[in-house]
Every structure is written in C-alpha cells, then in structure tokens.
Amino acid sequence: MSDLKKVAIIGRPNVGKSSLFNRLARQRDAITSDMSGTTRDVKKRVVTISGNRDFEILDTGGIDYSSELFSKVAEHALRAAKEADIIIYMVNGKMLPEEEDRELFYKLQALNKPLALVVNKIDNEKEEERYWEFLEFGAERTFPLSVSHNRYFNDFYTWLEAYIPPREEEESALDLEEELDPFAEMLEEIHFDSAEEEEEDREIRVALIGRVNTGKSSLLNALVGEERTIVSDVAGTTIDPVDESIEYNEHKITFVDTAGIRRRGKILGIEKYALDRTEEMLKQADIALLLIDATAGVTELDERIAGLIEKFKLGSLIVINKWDVREEKSYEEAIDDIRDELKFLHYAPIITVSAKTGQRVHKILEQIVAIYERYKQRIPTSKLNDVLREAISRHHIPSHHGAVVKIKFATQYETKPPKIALIVNHPNFLHFSYKRYLANFIRSKFDFEGVPLDLETRKRGERKIDE
C-alpha cells in the first residue's frame, strides 16, 4: 500500500471537501457540516475507483488565516498538498471567484503536480453559468461538480484515472467475453436470413413537421414538383395530413404534409384534431423533416415539436427554410444557434433551402435516402463488440457505490431505429452518462448520421425484446 498515489483535497472552509472525501470513500465518517472549519485534522482513506484503481485520499482542513487555530490547520493542509502526488483544489460554485482562492490556487500550481480546480455546488444547469467564471484561473483542468447531488463526476473520474494506474494483479476492467452469448449468435442467424428481405425494403415514409407557416406545403410542392396542397400566407392553411408518393433513386418516398402545430394554448377544436392526426402519422413514419423558419430562428415551440422526433425515435433532417429572405446572418452563426437550441437532435444533419425558389431542395431527397439506409442498417455483433472493447479501454466503466459494473457484450437486436442491447452484470448500475459516451463512441465508428441510437441494458439470459 506504500506505493499508492496520494490525492489531497485542498480548499477554503465550507466548499465541500469532506463531502467529496465521503463520496470517494463511500463512507460517512468525515463530519460534514455547514459550519465553517469543521475538519481540522488531515483524514486519510484508501479509495478505489473504476473497480481496480486504488489511491489514498487526504481530506484536509479548510485554509483560513482568521485565527491562530485555523492558521495551524492551514499549515497542515498545505503540507499535505506538498506530500501528495495529485491535488484537487475545491471552490464554492455558489459564489463568484475570490482573490484569496486565486492566490491559494497559484501557490499550489507552483508545486508542479497534477492539479484540478473543482467548482463544487453546481447543482443544476442554471448554476453552470457561475462555473465559467472560474475558468479565468487558467487551470489545466477545471471541473463543475455537485457532490451532494452526485452530478458531473464522469469527466472528473477520467482525469483521476490518467494519474492512478490499475492494480497489476487484477484482471483488466475490460471484461467483454470472447465467446458471445448464444442469444447473440441466434440473432446473427436471424439477421442473416432476413438480409434479403431488408434489401427489398425501399419504401420510406417521411413526415414534414413544424410550426404553422414555416413553408411545409411549399416544400412538399417543390419536392413532388406539382401543386398538390393549398399554399397560402395565412398561417394554418393545411388541416388534414396529405400523402404524396414519388419514386427517387429506386426508393418509393411517401410524404405526409402535416397540419401546422400551433402553441398549446391556441389548439382549439379542429386544430386539436390536426395535432392528434399528426402524432398518429408520426407513429407510422420513418423520417421526419423538421422545418425551421430562417427568418424566425428556433423558438420554444420548435423545441417542443422537435421533441416529437425524439419521442417517436425517427430518423431526422433539420431543414432551414426561407434561407433566401433571412436576415444577414452567416451560415456558421445560423447552424451554431440551431445546434445550441436543439442539443438533443445533435445527430441530425442540417440543410438550408428555399422552398419558394427551389434552392437546394433536391438535396433533401438525397439526404432522405441516405438517412433511411442508416436507419435500417444492422451492425454485425463481432464488429460492434470490437468497438465496445475500444470504447471501454479508453474510458473504463465507473463503479456504482463500490459495485464493479461489467459489460459482457453487445448486440443489435432491432433496426428502424437501431437498438443495441448491452448485456451487463448490473444493468441498473450503468450510469446514463456512460451509456451516452458509448452511444457517441459507436456513432464515431459507424455512420449513424440522422439516426437515433437506442442503448438498452439487460442481464444475461434476458430475452425480452421491445415491441
């Protein structure tokens, strides 16, 4: 144990050092209190993260020179920092940066050791703005944390792992089994048998959704090349969804021109009926074209409508219409604004068009076919698990309150949208942020642009497949 790395938690009183100590040690033996200066001695505990990385954590008293007693506590804390291999400097994210914190941080920086600035008490997304104020410290790594709510820990653990080696005697945390579950092999056979059937799957249902007067009817007319629906400047002209099919690139594409969706408070009578019809149609669709008015940008209602795409797990393309009459805003600015407002559709490509002039409308058809091919694609289990091994080796699976979480293997069990089962020893213990990391990693290796990706955790032997 003498070779263990030492990690010191340093900071002024009442910033949450003991709470972080308890969280890492998973014990409640350090007294936590809202009263400043509760911890006076340096507490030590051997801690394990990621299942097989051990280190010694040092919880120090708050650095405070307001009295003789506290000054001695501060001396002990700074001595612990000098003895440590890795230093965590904590500040209170409920308050703006203070000069005393800067001075102490720079003093620790001068020790030339791995040093992270942890901004604690960032308990919700609204409070994240205060975190940015602390970037002015110029720390090599700065992390927002909410120790009391156990939020934002993954990046912090990843940083620690870079300096804390795994146990040599332990087997690798990567525990994918070489012999896959018979269930996976059975699925592979089913998938092989159905490959010919999937080859013939060339009918695509496409929903046009968006607020009223974003140009859905005009776009439909431009796509099919004829005046199929009534086009008017009066908002909400279209009431019933209208189907129109065309042949394109050996695919039959059926468009459903949905009724414009108004604000919830304005949905009365026939428009309430239209919204219900829209949702019914979305259940049958494969791909949604979300129309955004370039002259208005993304509104709160646009975000709600976009939520329907996520709800029904559709392939998606964001279409910015009226690009020819927009205000003077660069392409980069417009795309950045939309990405910022529609974060949950991060996988959807964006195209700028003018339904009125026909500008780039033909590109939409190319995108629809390409997205559909990804929507129905199936990744062989062997390739999927090769990628999973790589993902886990780069960022190990966080343990859950001391329990080691292991992914046995993964297999894709459904298409349209692609659904992947992760066979895990403790399915409920795999943190949602790690699942998101895996989804993004899989996206980086396979082309899933425009397609939602469902990752489901289940135990070995669980045969239930979602309907």
PDB file of N, CA and C in Angstrom, residues 125-223:
ATOM      1  N   GLU A 125     -28.482  22.979 -14.048  1.00  0.00           N
ATOM      2  CA  GLU A 125     -27.957  23.571 -15.278  1.00  0.00           C
ATOM      3  C   GLU A 125     -27.910  25.091 -15.205  1.00  0.00           C
ATOM      4  N   LYS A 126     -28.859  25.711 -14.506  1.00  0.00           N
ATOM      5  CA  LYS A 126     -28.860  27.175 -14.408  1.00  0.00           C
ATOM      6  C   LYS A 126     -27.604  27.688 -13.703  1.00  0.00           C
ATOM      7  N   GLU A 127     -27.089  26.885 -12.765  1.00  0.00           N
ATOM      8  CA  GLU A 127     -25.931  27.328 -11.997  1.00  0.00           C
ATOM      9  C   GLU A 127     -24.614  27.107 -12.743  1.00  0.00           C
ATOM     10  N   GLU A 128     -24.676  26.428 -13.903  1.00  0.00           N
ATOM     11  CA  GLU A 128     -23.449  26.174 -14.656  1.00  0.00           C
ATOM     12  C   GLU A 128     -22.784  27.477 -15.119  1.00  0.00           C
ATOM     13  N   GLU A 129     -23.580  28.548 -15.253  1.00  0.00           N
ATOM     14  CA  GLU A 129     -23.011  29.819 -15.705  1.00  0.00           C
ATOM     15  C   GLU A 129     -21.917  30.299 -14.754  1.00  0.00           C
ATOM     16  N   ARG A 130     -22.110  30.066 -13.439  1.00  0.00           N
ATOM     17  CA  ARG A 130     -21.095  30.515 -12.480  1.00  0.00           C
ATOM     18  C   ARG A 130     -19.799  29.740 -12.647  1.00  0.00           C
ATOM     19  N   TYR A 131     -19.921  28.488 -13.077  1.00  0.00           N
ATOM     20  CA  TYR A 131     -18.724  27.676 -13.292  1.00  0.00           C
ATOM     21  C   TYR A 131     -17.778  28.332 -14.285  1.00  0.00           C
ATOM     22  N   TRP A 132     -18.344  28.931 -15.337  1.00  0.00           N
ATOM     23  CA  TRP A 132     -17.491  29.526 -16.374  1.00  0.00           C
ATOM     24  C   TRP A 132     -16.624  30.650 -15.809  1.00  0.00           C
ATOM     25  N   GLU A 133     -17.107  31.315 -14.751  1.00  0.00           N
ATOM     26  CA  GLU A 133     -16.326  32.414 -14.156  1.00  0.00           C
ATOM     27  C   GLU A 133     -14.978  31.917 -13.635  1.00  0.00           C
ATOM     28  N   PHE A 134     -14.919  30.647 -13.231  1.00  0.00           N
ATOM     29  CA  PHE A 134     -13.697  30.118 -12.625  1.00  0.00           C
ATOM     30  C   PHE A 134     -12.655  29.695 -13.666  1.00  0.00           C
ATOM     31  N   LEU A 135     -13.028  29.707 -14.930  1.00  0.00           N
ATOM     32  CA  LEU A 135     -12.052  29.364 -15.971  1.00  0.00           C
ATOM     33  C   LEU A 135     -10.934  30.393 -16.053  1.00  0.00           C
ATOM     34  N   GLU A 136     -11.209  31.588 -15.499  1.00  0.00           N
ATOM     35  CA  GLU A 136     -10.177  32.639 -15.528  1.00  0.00           C
ATOM     36  C   GLU A 136      -8.967  32.285 -14.671  1.00  0.00           C
ATOM     37  N   PHE A 137      -9.086  31.247 -13.821  1.00  0.00           N
ATOM     38  CA  PHE A 137      -7.928  30.806 -13.037  1.00  0.00           C
ATOM     39  C   PHE A 137      -6.830  30.256 -13.943  1.00  0.00           C
ATOM     40  N   GLY A 138      -7.231  29.800 -15.129  1.00  0.00           N
ATOM     41  CA  GLY A 138      -6.233  29.245 -16.049  1.00  0.00           C
ATOM     42  C   GLY A 138      -5.776  27.856 -15.655  1.00  0.00           C
ATOM     43  N   ALA A 139      -6.625  27.110 -14.915  1.00  0.00           N
ATOM     44  CA  ALA A 139      -6.249  25.749 -14.515  1.00  0.00           C
ATOM     45  C   ALA A 139      -6.165  24.847 -15.741  1.00  0.00           C
ATOM     46  N   GLU A 140      -5.246  23.880 -15.673  1.00  0.00           N
ATOM     47  CA  GLU A 140      -5.135  22.935 -16.782  1.00  0.00           C
ATOM     48  C   GLU A 140      -6.427  22.139 -16.933  1.00  0.00           C
ATOM     49  N   ARG A 141      -7.051  21.745 -15.808  1.00  0.00           N
ATOM     50  CA  ARG A 141      -8.351  21.071 -15.843  1.00  0.00           C
ATOM     51  C   ARG A 141      -9.261  21.702 -14.797  1.00  0.00           C
ATOM     52  N   THR A 142     -10.460  22.088 -15.211  1.00  0.00           N
ATOM     53  CA  THR A 142     -11.472  22.640 -14.319  1.00  0.00           C
ATOM     54  C   THR A 142     -12.738  21.805 -14.475  1.00  0.00           C
ATOM     55  N   PHE A 143     -13.307  21.377 -13.346  1.00  0.00           N
ATOM     56  CA  PHE A 143     -14.498  20.520 -13.400  1.00  0.00           C
ATOM     57  C   PHE A 143     -15.635  21.137 -12.590  1.00  0.00           C
ATOM     58  N   PRO A 144     -16.839  21.228 -13.165  1.00  0.00           N
ATOM     59  CA  PRO A 144     -18.007  21.545 -12.344  1.00  0.00           C
ATOM     60  C   PRO A 144     -18.451  20.267 -11.643  1.00  0.00           C
ATOM     61  N   LEU A 145     -18.837  20.356 -10.393  1.00  0.00           N
ATOM     62  CA  LEU A 145     -19.324  19.173  -9.670  1.00  0.00           C
ATOM     63  C   LEU A 145     -20.496  19.570  -8.783  1.00  0.00           C
ATOM     64  N   SER A 146     -21.362  18.619  -8.549  1.00  0.00           N
ATOM     65  CA  SER A 146     -22.328  18.740  -7.463  1.00  0.00           C
ATOM     66  C   SER A 146     -22.152  17.494  -6.618  1.00  0.00           C
ATOM     67  N   VAL A 147     -21.334  17.602  -5.578  1.00  0.00           N
ATOM     68  CA  VAL A 147     -21.041  16.430  -4.756  1.00  0.00           C
ATOM     69  C   VAL A 147     -22.310  15.944  -4.064  1.00  0.00           C
ATOM     70  N   SER A 148     -23.115  16.878  -3.572  1.00  0.00           N
ATOM     71  CA  SER A 148     -24.314  16.481  -2.823  1.00  0.00           C
ATOM     72  C   SER A 148     -25.348  15.792  -3.713  1.00  0.00           C
ATOM     73  N   HIS A 149     -25.361  16.155  -5.011  1.00  0.00           N
ATOM     74  CA  HIS A 149     -26.323  15.549  -5.931  1.00  0.00           C
ATOM     75  C   HIS A 149     -25.675  14.491  -6.833  1.00  0.00           C
ATOM     76  N   ASN A 150     -24.374  14.244  -6.622  1.00  0.00           N
ATOM     77  CA  ASN A 150     -23.643  13.226  -7.400  1.00  0.00           C
ATOM     78  C   ASN A 150     -23.741  13.488  -8.903  1.00  0.00           C
ATOM     79  N   ARG A 151     -23.506  14.739  -9.303  1.00  0.00           N
ATOM     80  CA  ARG A 151     -23.611  15.122 -10.717  1.00  0.00           C
ATOM     81  C   ARG A 151     -22.240  15.461 -11.295  1.00  0.00           C
ATOM     82  N   TYR A 152     -22.097  15.224 -12.593  1.00  0.00           N
ATOM     83  CA  TYR A 152     -20.933  15.636 -13.393  1.00  0.00           C
ATOM     84  C   TYR A 152     -19.641  14.926 -13.001  1.00  0.00           C
ATOM     85  N   PHE A 153     -19.693  13.719 -12.456  1.00  0.00           N
ATOM     86  CA  PHE A 153     -18.481  13.076 -11.943  1.00  0.00           C
ATOM     87  C   PHE A 153     -17.651  12.366 -13.015  1.00  0.00           C
ATOM     88  N   ASN A 154     -18.239  12.003 -14.143  1.00  0.00           N
ATOM     89  CA  ASN A 154     -17.516  11.144 -15.086  1.00  0.00           C
ATOM     90  C   ASN A 154     -16.208  11.742 -15.581  1.00  0.00           C
ATOM     91  N   ASP A 155     -16.242  13.011 -16.016  1.00  0.00           N
ATOM     92  CA  ASP A 155     -15.017  13.642 -16.521  1.00  0.00           C
ATOM     93  C   ASP A 155     -13.964  13.760 -15.418  1.00  0.00           C
ATOM     94  N   PHE A 156     -14.429  14.015 -14.209  1.00  0.00           N
ATOM     95  CA  PHE A 156     -13.516  14.115 -13.071  1.00  0.00           C
ATOM     96  C   PHE A 156     -12.830  12.769 -12.823  1.00  0.00           C
ATOM     97  N   TYR A 157     -13.604  11.670 -12.851  1.00  0.00           N
ATOM     98  CA  TYR A 157     -13.013  10.340 -12.672  1.00  0.00           C
ATOM     99  C   TYR A 157     -12.028  10.014 -13.796  1.00  0.00           C
ATOM    100  N   THR A 158     -12.378  10.403 -15.006  1.00  0.00           N
ATOM    101  CA  THR A 158     -11.478  10.148 -16.139  1.00  0.00           C
ATOM    102  C   THR A 158     -10.140  10.837 -15.931  1.00  0.00           C
ATOM    103  N   TRP A 159     -10.174  12.055 -15.420  1.00  0.00           N
ATOM    104  CA  TRP A 159      -8.932  12.800 -15.132  1.00  0.00           C
ATOM    105  C   TRP A 159      -8.113  12.062 -14.067  1.00  0.00           C
ATOM    106  N   LEU A 160      -8.764  11.614 -12.997  1.00  0.00           N
ATOM    107  CA  LEU A 160      -8.049  10.882 -11.947  1.00  0.00           C
ATOM    108  C   LEU A 160      -7.411   9.609 -12.501  1.00  0.00           C
ATOM    109  N   GLU A 161      -8.157   8.914 -13.350  1.00  0.00           N
ATOM    110  CA  GLU A 161      -7.652   7.644 -13.901  1.00  0.00           C
ATOM    111  C   GLU A 161      -6.350   7.825 -14.673  1.00  0.00           C
ATOM    112  N   ALA A 162      -6.162   9.018 -15.256  1.00  0.00           N
ATOM    113  CA  ALA A 162      -4.953   9.269 -16.041  1.00  0.00           C
ATOM    114  C   ALA A 162      -3.701   9.233 -15.171  1.00  0.00           C
ATOM    115  N   TYR A 163      -3.869   9.459 -13.851  1.00  0.00           N
ATOM    116  CA  TYR A 163      -2.714   9.518 -12.949  1.00  0.00           C
ATOM    117  C   TYR A 163      -2.660   8.351 -11.966  1.00  0.00           C
ATOM    118  N   ILE A 164      -3.711   7.533 -11.950  1.00  0.00           N
ATOM    119  CA  ILE A 164      -3.763   6.422 -10.990  1.00  0.00           C
ATOM    120  C   ILE A 164      -3.787   5.115 -11.761  1.00  0.00           C
ATOM    121  N   PRO A 165      -2.705   4.345 -11.721  1.00  0.00           N
ATOM    122  CA  PRO A 165      -2.643   3.113 -12.522  1.00  0.00           C
ATOM    123  C   PRO A 165      -3.550   2.027 -11.946  1.00  0.00           C
ATOM    124  N   PRO A 166      -4.006   1.118 -12.798  1.00  0.00           N
ATOM    125  CA  PRO A 166      -4.802  -0.016 -12.296  1.00  0.00           C
ATOM    126  C   PRO A 166      -3.918  -0.997 -11.550  1.00  0.00           C
ATOM    127  N   ARG A 167      -4.519  -1.803 -10.690  1.00  0.00           N
ATOM    128  CA  ARG A 167      -3.786  -2.844  -9.976  1.00  0.00           C
ATOM    129  C   ARG A 167      -3.187  -3.827 -10.967  1.00  0.00           C
ATOM    130  N   GLU A 168      -1.938  -4.165 -10.763  1.00  0.00           N
ATOM    131  CA  GLU A 168      -1.282  -5.108 -11.672  1.00  0.00           C
ATOM    132  C   GLU A 168      -1.854  -6.505 -11.546  1.00  0.00           C
ATOM    133  N   GLU A 169      -2.231  -6.878 -10.313  1.00  0.00           N
ATOM    134  CA  GLU A 169      -2.671  -8.250 -10.112  1.00  0.00           C
ATOM    135  C   GLU A 169      -4.106  -8.471 -10.558  1.00  0.00           C
ATOM    136  N   GLU A 170      -4.821  -7.377 -10.769  1.00  0.00           N
ATOM    137  CA  GLU A 170      -6.216  -7.527 -11.166  1.00  0.00           C
ATOM    138  C   GLU A 170      -6.310  -7.778 -12.653  1.00  0.00           C
ATOM    139  N   GLU A 171      -7.295  -8.540 -13.069  1.00  0.00           N
ATOM    140  CA  GLU A 171      -7.527  -8.678 -14.499  1.00  0.00           C
ATOM    141  C   GLU A 171      -8.088  -7.367 -15.015  1.00  0.00           C
ATOM    142  N   SER A 172      -7.961  -7.160 -16.283  1.00  0.00           N
ATOM    143  CA  SER A 172      -8.371  -5.898 -16.880  1.00  0.00           C
ATOM    144  C   SER A 172      -9.827  -5.600 -16.575  1.00  0.00           C
ATOM    145  N   ALA A 173     -10.133  -4.310 -16.420  1.00  0.00           N
ATOM    146  CA  ALA A 173     -11.522  -3.904 -16.213  1.00  0.00           C
ATOM    147  C   ALA A 173     -12.357  -4.179 -17.447  1.00  0.00           C
ATOM    148  N   LEU A 174     -11.672  -4.383 -18.579  1.00  0.00           N
ATOM    149  CA  LEU A 174     -12.361  -4.728 -19.808  1.00  0.00           C
ATOM    150  C   LEU A 174     -12.761  -6.191 -19.734  1.00  0.00           C
ATOM    151  N   ASP A 175     -14.044  -6.450 -19.638  1.00  0.00           N
ATOM    152  CA  ASP A 175     -14.492  -7.808 -19.354  1.00  0.00           C
ATOM    153  C   ASP A 175     -15.448  -8.321 -20.419  1.00  0.00           C
ATOM    154  N   LEU A 176     -15.247  -7.907 -21.666  1.00  0.00           N
ATOM    155  CA  LEU A 176     -16.078  -8.453 -22.718  1.00  0.00           C
ATOM    156  C   LEU A 176     -15.689  -9.910 -22.936  1.00  0.00           C
ATOM    157  N   GLU A 177     -16.663 -10.766 -23.032  1.00  0.00           N
ATOM    158  CA  GLU A 177     -16.383 -12.189 -23.166  1.00  0.00           C
ATOM    159  C   GLU A 177     -16.077 -12.529 -24.616  1.00  0.00           C
ATOM    160  N   GLU A 178     -15.057 -13.370 -24.807  1.00  0.00           N
ATOM    161  CA  GLU A 178     -14.678 -13.744 -26.157  1.00  0.00           C
ATOM    162  C   GLU A 178     -15.772 -14.572 -26.829  1.00  0.00           C
ATOM    163  N   GLU A 179     -16.388 -15.482 -26.027  1.00  0.00           N
ATOM    164  CA  GLU A 179     -17.475 -16.269 -26.580  1.00  0.00           C
ATOM    165  C   GLU A 179     -18.785 -15.551 -26.288  1.00  0.00           C
ATOM    166  N   LEU A 180     -19.439 -15.127 -27.348  1.00  0.00           N
ATOM    167  CA  LEU A 180     -20.658 -14.363 -27.162  1.00  0.00           C
ATOM    168  C   LEU A 180     -21.800 -15.263 -26.715  1.00  0.00           C
ATOM    169  N   ASP A 181     -22.785 -14.644 -26.130  1.00  0.00           N
ATOM    170  CA  ASP A 181     -23.951 -15.353 -25.650  1.00  0.00           C
ATOM    171  C   ASP A 181     -24.661 -16.041 -26.821  1.00  0.00           C
ATOM    172  N   PRO A 182     -25.186 -17.246 -26.625  1.00  0.00           N
ATOM    173  CA  PRO A 182     -25.912 -17.928 -27.703  1.00  0.00           C
ATOM    174  C   PRO A 182     -27.059 -17.088 -28.258  1.00  0.00           C
ATOM    175  N   PHE A 183     -27.639 -16.255 -27.400  1.00  0.00           N
ATOM    176  CA  PHE A 183     -28.716 -15.361 -27.843  1.00  0.00           C
ATOM    177  C   PHE A 183     -28.222 -14.460 -28.966  1.00  0.00           C
ATOM    178  N   ALA A 184     -26.992 -13.936 -28.816  1.00  0.00           N
ATOM    179  CA  ALA A 184     -26.424 -13.059 -29.841  1.00  0.00           C
ATOM    180  C   ALA A 184     -26.216 -13.830 -31.137  1.00  0.00           C
ATOM    181  N   GLU A 185     -25.709 -15.083 -31.002  1.00  0.00           N
ATOM    182  CA  GLU A 185     -25.483 -15.884 -32.197  1.00  0.00           C
ATOM    183  C   GLU A 185     -26.802 -16.198 -32.895  1.00  0.00           C
ATOM    184  N   MET A 186     -27.838 -16.460 -32.096  1.00  0.00           N
ATOM    185  CA  MET A 186     -29.148 -16.720 -32.671  1.00  0.00           C
ATOM    186  C   MET A 186     -29.648 -15.497 -33.440  1.00  0.00           C
ATOM    187  N   LEU A 187     -29.451 -14.319 -32.857  1.00  0.00           N
ATOM    188  CA  LEU A 187     -29.848 -13.090 -33.527  1.00  0.00           C
ATOM    189  C   LEU A 187     -29.093 -12.911 -34.834  1.00  0.00           C
ATOM    190  N   GLU A 188     -27.787 -13.238 -34.825  1.00  0.00           N
ATOM    191  CA  GLU A 188     -26.986 -13.123 -36.039  1.00  0.00           C
ATOM    192  C   GLU A 188     -27.583 -13.979 -37.151  1.00  0.00           C
ATOM    193  N   GLU A 189     -28.017 -15.203 -36.813  1.00  0.00           N
ATOM    194  CA  GLU A 189     -28.600 -16.086 -37.817  1.00  0.00           C
ATOM    195  C   GLU A 189     -29.901 -15.506 -38.353  1.00  0.00           C
ATOM    196  N   ILE A 190     -30.726 -14.982 -37.433  1.00  0.00           N
ATOM    197  CA  ILE A 190     -31.986 -14.372 -37.858  1.00  0.00           C
ATOM    198  C   ILE A 190     -31.712 -13.201 -38.782  1.00  0.00           C
ATOM    199  N   HIS A 191     -30.707 -12.381 -38.393  1.00  0.00           N
ATOM    200  CA  HIS A 191     -30.384 -11.199 -39.191  1.00  0.00           C
ATOM    201  C   HIS A 191     -29.897 -11.612 -40.582  1.00  0.00           C
ATOM    202  N   PHE A 192     -29.106 -12.688 -40.649  1.00  0.00           N
ATOM    203  CA  PHE A 192     -28.583 -13.147 -41.935  1.00  0.00           C
ATOM    204  C   PHE A 192     -29.736 -13.591 -42.837  1.00  0.00           C
ATOM    205  N   ASP A 193     -30.677 -14.335 -42.243  1.00  0.00           N
ATOM    206  CA  ASP A 193     -31.810 -14.825 -43.019  1.00  0.00           C
ATOM    207  C   ASP A 193     -32.682 -13.696 -43.537  1.00  0.00           C
ATOM    208  N   SER A 194     -32.737 -12.595 -42.785  1.00  0.00           N
ATOM    209  CA  SER A 194     -33.618 -11.502 -43.168  1.00  0.00           C
ATOM    210  C   SER A 194     -32.926 -10.467 -44.039  1.00  0.00           C
ATOM    211  N   ALA A 195     -31.629 -10.681 -44.362  1.00  0.00           N
ATOM    212  CA  ALA A 195     -30.877  -9.690 -45.132  1.00  0.00           C
ATOM    213  C   ALA A 195     -31.503  -9.462 -46.501  1.00  0.00           C
ATOM    214  N   GLU A 196     -31.923 -10.579 -47.142  1.00  0.00           N
ATOM    215  CA  GLU A 196     -32.517 -10.454 -48.480  1.00  0.00           C
ATOM    216  C   GLU A 196     -33.803  -9.645 -48.417  1.00  0.00           C
ATOM    217  N   GLU A 197     -34.592  -9.894 -47.352  1.00  0.00           N
ATOM    218  CA  GLU A 197     -35.845  -9.160 -47.173  1.00  0.00           C
ATOM    219  C   GLU A 197     -35.574  -7.673 -46.992  1.00  0.00           C
ATOM    220  N   GLU A 198     -34.513  -7.349 -46.212  1.00  0.00           N
ATOM    221  CA  GLU A 198     -34.199  -5.949 -45.972  1.00  0.00           C
ATOM    222  C   GLU A 198     -33.740  -5.252 -47.236  1.00  0.00           C
ATOM    223  N   GLU A 199     -33.103  -5.999 -48.136  1.00  0.00           N
ATOM    224  CA  GLU A 199     -32.659  -5.418 -49.398  1.00  0.00           C
ATOM    225  C   GLU A 199     -33.839  -4.826 -50.164  1.00  0.00           C
ATOM    226  N   GLU A 200     -35.016  -5.484 -50.009  1.00  0.00           N
ATOM    227  CA  GLU A 200     -36.200  -5.030 -50.736  1.00  0.00           C
ATOM    228  C   GLU A 200     -36.934  -3.912 -50.003  1.00  0.00           C
ATOM    229  N   ASP A 201     -36.451  -3.545 -48.844  1.00  0.00           N
ATOM    230  CA  ASP A 201     -37.116  -2.530 -48.023  1.00  0.00           C
ATOM    231  C   ASP A 201     -36.775  -1.143 -48.578  1.00  0.00           C
ATOM    232  N   ARG A 202     -37.539  -0.697 -49.544  1.00  0.00           N
ATOM    233  CA  ARG A 202     -37.223   0.564 -50.221  1.00  0.00           C
ATOM    234  C   ARG A 202     -38.374   1.556 -50.165  1.00  0.00           C
ATOM    235  N   GLU A 203     -39.302   1.352 -49.243  1.00  0.00           N
ATOM    236  CA  GLU A 203     -40.402   2.304 -49.081  1.00  0.00           C
ATOM    237  C   GLU A 203     -40.140   3.154 -47.838  1.00  0.00           C
ATOM    238  N   ILE A 204     -40.112   4.447 -48.034  1.00  0.00           N
ATOM    239  CA  ILE A 204     -39.762   5.372 -46.952  1.00  0.00           C
ATOM    240  C   ILE A 204     -40.933   6.315 -46.695  1.00  0.00           C
ATOM    241  N   ARG A 205     -41.365   6.369 -45.452  1.00  0.00           N
ATOM    242  CA  ARG A 205     -42.419   7.332 -45.077  1.00  0.00           C
ATOM    243  C   ARG A 205     -41.761   8.521 -44.396  1.00  0.00           C
ATOM    244  N   VAL A 206     -42.036   9.695 -44.945  1.00  0.00           N
ATOM    245  CA  VAL A 206     -41.388  10.929 -44.483  1.00  0.00           C
ATOM    246  C   VAL A 206     -42.441  11.910 -43.993  1.00  0.00           C
ATOM    247  N   ALA A 207     -42.285  12.382 -42.781  1.00  0.00           N
ATOM    248  CA  ALA A 207     -43.207  13.360 -42.197  1.00  0.00           C
ATOM    249  C   ALA A 207     -42.589  14.747 -42.255  1.00  0.00           C
ATOM    250  N   LEU A 208     -43.371  15.721 -42.682  1.00  0.00           N
ATOM    251  CA  LEU A 208     -42.943  17.113 -42.629  1.00  0.00           C
ATOM    252  C   LEU A 208     -43.596  17.730 -41.407  1.00  0.00           C
ATOM    253  N   ILE A 209     -42.800  18.167 -40.446  1.00  0.00           N
ATOM    254  CA  ILE A 209     -43.385  18.758 -39.242  1.00  0.00           C
ATOM    255  C   ILE A 209     -42.750  20.114 -38.971  1.00  0.00           C
ATOM    256  N   GLY A 210     -43.513  20.958 -38.299  1.00  0.00           N
ATOM    257  CA  GLY A 210     -43.018  22.289 -37.961  1.00  0.00           C
ATOM    258  C   GLY A 210     -44.163  23.189 -37.539  1.00  0.00           C
ATOM    259  N   ARG A 211     -43.802  24.377 -37.092  1.00  0.00           N
ATOM    260  CA  ARG A 211     -44.824  25.352 -36.716  1.00  0.00           C
ATOM    261  C   ARG A 211     -45.634  25.765 -37.948  1.00  0.00           C
ATOM    262  N   VAL A 212     -46.763  26.419 -37.711  1.00  0.00           N
ATOM    263  CA  VAL A 212     -47.555  26.907 -38.835  1.00  0.00           C
ATOM    264  C   VAL A 212     -46.753  27.952 -39.606  1.00  0.00           C
ATOM    265  N   ASN A 213     -46.967  27.964 -40.915  1.00  0.00           N
ATOM    266  CA  ASN A 213     -46.381  28.961 -41.808  1.00  0.00           C
ATOM    267  C   ASN A 213     -44.864  28.898 -41.906  1.00  0.00           C
ATOM    268  N   THR A 214     -44.288  27.716 -41.711  1.00  0.00           N
ATOM    269  CA  THR A 214     -42.840  27.580 -41.942  1.00  0.00           C
ATOM    270  C   THR A 214     -42.551  27.155 -43.374  1.00  0.00           C
ATOM    271  N   GLY A 215     -43.618  26.846 -44.136  1.00  0.00           N
ATOM    272  CA  GLY A 215     -43.426  26.513 -45.546  1.00  0.00           C
ATOM    273  C   GLY A 215     -43.502  25.034 -45.866  1.00  0.00           C
ATOM    274  N   LYS A 216     -44.226  24.252 -45.044  1.00  0.00           N
ATOM    275  CA  LYS A 216     -44.297  22.811 -45.290  1.00  0.00           C
ATOM    276  C   LYS A 216     -44.980  22.500 -46.622  1.00  0.00           C
ATOM    277  N   SER A 217     -46.101  23.174 -46.888  1.00  0.00           N
ATOM    278  CA  SER A 217     -46.815  22.906 -48.139  1.00  0.00           C
ATOM    279  C   SER A 217     -45.979  23.319 -49.347  1.00  0.00           C
ATOM    280  N   SER A 218     -45.324  24.459 -49.258  1.00  0.00           N
ATOM    281  CA  SER A 218     -44.464  24.901 -50.359  1.00  0.00           C
ATOM    282  C   SER A 218     -43.329  23.911 -50.589  1.00  0.00           C
ATOM    283  N   LEU A 219     -42.764  23.386 -49.503  1.00  0.00           N
ATOM    284  CA  LEU A 219     -41.669  22.432 -49.636  1.00  0.00           C
ATOM    285  C   LEU A 219     -42.171  21.140 -50.276  1.00  0.00           C
ATOM    286  N   LEU A 220     -43.348  20.668 -49.848  1.00  0.00           N
ATOM    287  CA  LEU A 220     -43.904  19.459 -50.434  1.00  0.00           C
ATOM    288  C   LEU A 220     -44.092  19.638 -51.941  1.00  0.00           C
ATOM    289  N   ASN A 221     -44.641  20.773 -52.319  1.00  0.00           N
ATOM    290  CA  ASN A 221     -44.846  21.043 -53.746  1.00  0.00           C
ATOM    291  C   ASN A 221     -43.523  21.044 -54.498  1.00  0.00           C
ATOM    292  N   ALA A 222     -42.505  21.628 -53.887  1.00  0.00           N
ATOM    293  CA  ALA A 222     -41.187  21.678 -54.541  1.00  0.00           C
ATOM    294  C   ALA A 222     -40.583  20.284 -54.660  1.00  0.00           C
ATOM    295  N   LEU A 223     -40.832  19.430 -53.666  1.00  0.00           N
ATOM    296  CA  LEU A 223     -40.266  18.079 -53.686  1.00  0.00           C
ATOM    297  C   LEU A 223     -40.951  17.180 -54.712  1.00  0.00           C
TER     298      LEU A 223
END
